[in-house]
Amino acid sequence: MNKGISVYITVGEWIFKILLLNLYWFIFSVLGLFIVGIFPATAALFATIRQDIKSEDDIKLFREFIHYYKQEFIKSNILGYILAIATAILLLNIQILGQLDSSLLNSTLMVMTYILLAIIALVAVFIFPIYVHYQFSVLGYLKYSAILVIGKPLHTIAMLVLIAATFYLYYLVPGFIPALGVSLLAYIIMRTAYSFFATPEQ
């Protein structure tokens, strides 16, 4: 087969996988009414992408997705809502501090809150790749994600650059958002994280 045609076929098959995974993520998020569906659907998305990256052969995407969705339903919701509640508390804190009179203490608390919010945002980027790659307790995932964010700044910066580039692509071509939005971003995050995880799953 012509090499150029082979490349086109490979790229086309990969794009089709991303389209399917995005569809699965949306359907299973809706099945959980988003409230209890979005976090297990996201965990299943990352886990399926990880299996696809690991495997030399094609995997059954739907079978893998639904397996991880069921398996991680409770634990992923616990983990996701810990992050969501922590974020909500910090955002509320910012709103309250913004209404208080200006003072050194107020300014210091505001800066600290923004720093914590930034750390949570970075932890959220790494949490699902770590969640599907390692076996930890719920708090262990949060701890390891924070250690990775702080301990490997170059990796963190590289990840943020790739995420920013993806969002810029979505800005240039908004039509990609409904078709590829979540799954393409998840693939880029998982692929990048997988490449610099120190060891295989433990």
mmCIF file of N, CA, C and O in Angstrom, residues 155-167:
data_model
loop_
_atom_site.group_PDB
_atom_site.id
_atom_site.type_symbol
_atom_site.label_atom_id
_atom_site.label_comp_id
_atom_site.label_asym_id
_atom_site.label_seq_id
_atom_site.Cartn_x
_atom_site.Cartn_y
_atom_site.Cartn_z
ATOM 1 N N HIS A 155 7.310 19.569 33.290
ATOM 2 C CA HIS A 155 6.237 18.736 32.765
ATOM 3 C C HIS A 155 4.894 19.472 32.856
ATOM 4 O O HIS A 155 4.062 19.388 31.944
ATOM 5 N N THR A 156 4.713 20.165 33.970
ATOM 6 C CA THR A 156 3.473 20.923 34.161
ATOM 7 C C THR A 156 3.342 22.013 33.107
ATOM 8 O O THR A 156 2.275 22.194 32.506
ATOM 9 N N ILE A 157 4.439 22.736 32.859
ATOM 10 C CA ILE A 157 4.424 23.797 31.852
ATOM 11 C C ILE A 157 4.146 23.219 30.464
ATOM 12 O O ILE A 157 3.357 23.782 29.691
ATOM 13 N N ALA A 158 4.792 22.088 30.150
ATOM 14 C CA ALA A 158 4.568 21.453 28.845
ATOM 15 C C ALA A 158 3.110 21.067 28.670
ATOM 16 O O ALA A 158 2.522 21.268 27.596
ATOM 17 N N MET A 159 2.525 20.534 29.729
ATOM 18 C CA MET A 159 1.113 20.154 29.678
ATOM 19 C C MET A 159 0.235 21.382 29.452
ATOM 20 O O MET A 159 -0.689 21.349 28.619
ATOM 21 N N LEU A 160 0.514 22.458 30.163
ATOM 22 C CA LEU A 160 -0.287 23.676 30.034
ATOM 23 C C LEU A 160 -0.167 24.274 28.635
ATOM 24 O O LEU A 160 -1.154 24.790 28.086
ATOM 25 N N VAL A 161 1.021 24.212 28.057
ATOM 26 C CA VAL A 161 1.223 24.721 26.691
ATOM 27 C C VAL A 161 0.379 23.925 25.694
ATOM 28 O O VAL A 161 -0.282 24.504 24.815
ATOM 29 N N LEU A 162 0.364 22.610 25.849
ATOM 30 C CA LEU A 162 -0.426 21.764 24.946
ATOM 31 C C LEU A 162 -1.928 22.005 25.122
ATOM 32 O O LEU A 162 -2.683 22.029 24.148
ATOM 33 N N ILE A 163 -2.348 22.183 26.365
ATOM 34 C CA ILE A 163 -3.762 22.471 26.627
ATOM 35 C C ILE A 163 -4.148 23.814 26.022
ATOM 36 O O ILE A 163 -5.202 23.950 25.385
ATOM 37 N N ALA A 164 -3.269 24.821 26.196
ATOM 38 C CA ALA A 164 -3.527 26.149 25.630
ATOM 39 C C ALA A 164 -3.607 26.074 24.107
ATOM 40 O O ALA A 164 -4.469 26.717 23.486
ATOM 41 N N ALA A 165 -2.722 25.285 23.499
ATOM 42 C CA ALA A 165 -2.735 25.129 22.042
ATOM 43 C C ALA A 165 -4.032 24.470 21.575
ATOM 44 O O ALA A 165 -4.590 24.842 20.534
ATOM 45 N N THR A 166 -4.521 23.511 22.357
ATOM 46 C CA THR A 166 -5.779 22.842 22.014
ATOM 47 C C THR A 166 -6.950 23.811 22.086
ATOM 48 O O THR A 166 -7.807 23.850 21.195
ATOM 49 N N PHE A 167 -6.985 24.611 23.142
ATOM 50 C CA PHE A 167 -8.055 25.605 23.268
ATOM 51 C C PHE A 167 -7.975 26.648 22.155
ATOM 52 O O PHE A 167 -9.009 27.137 21.674
#
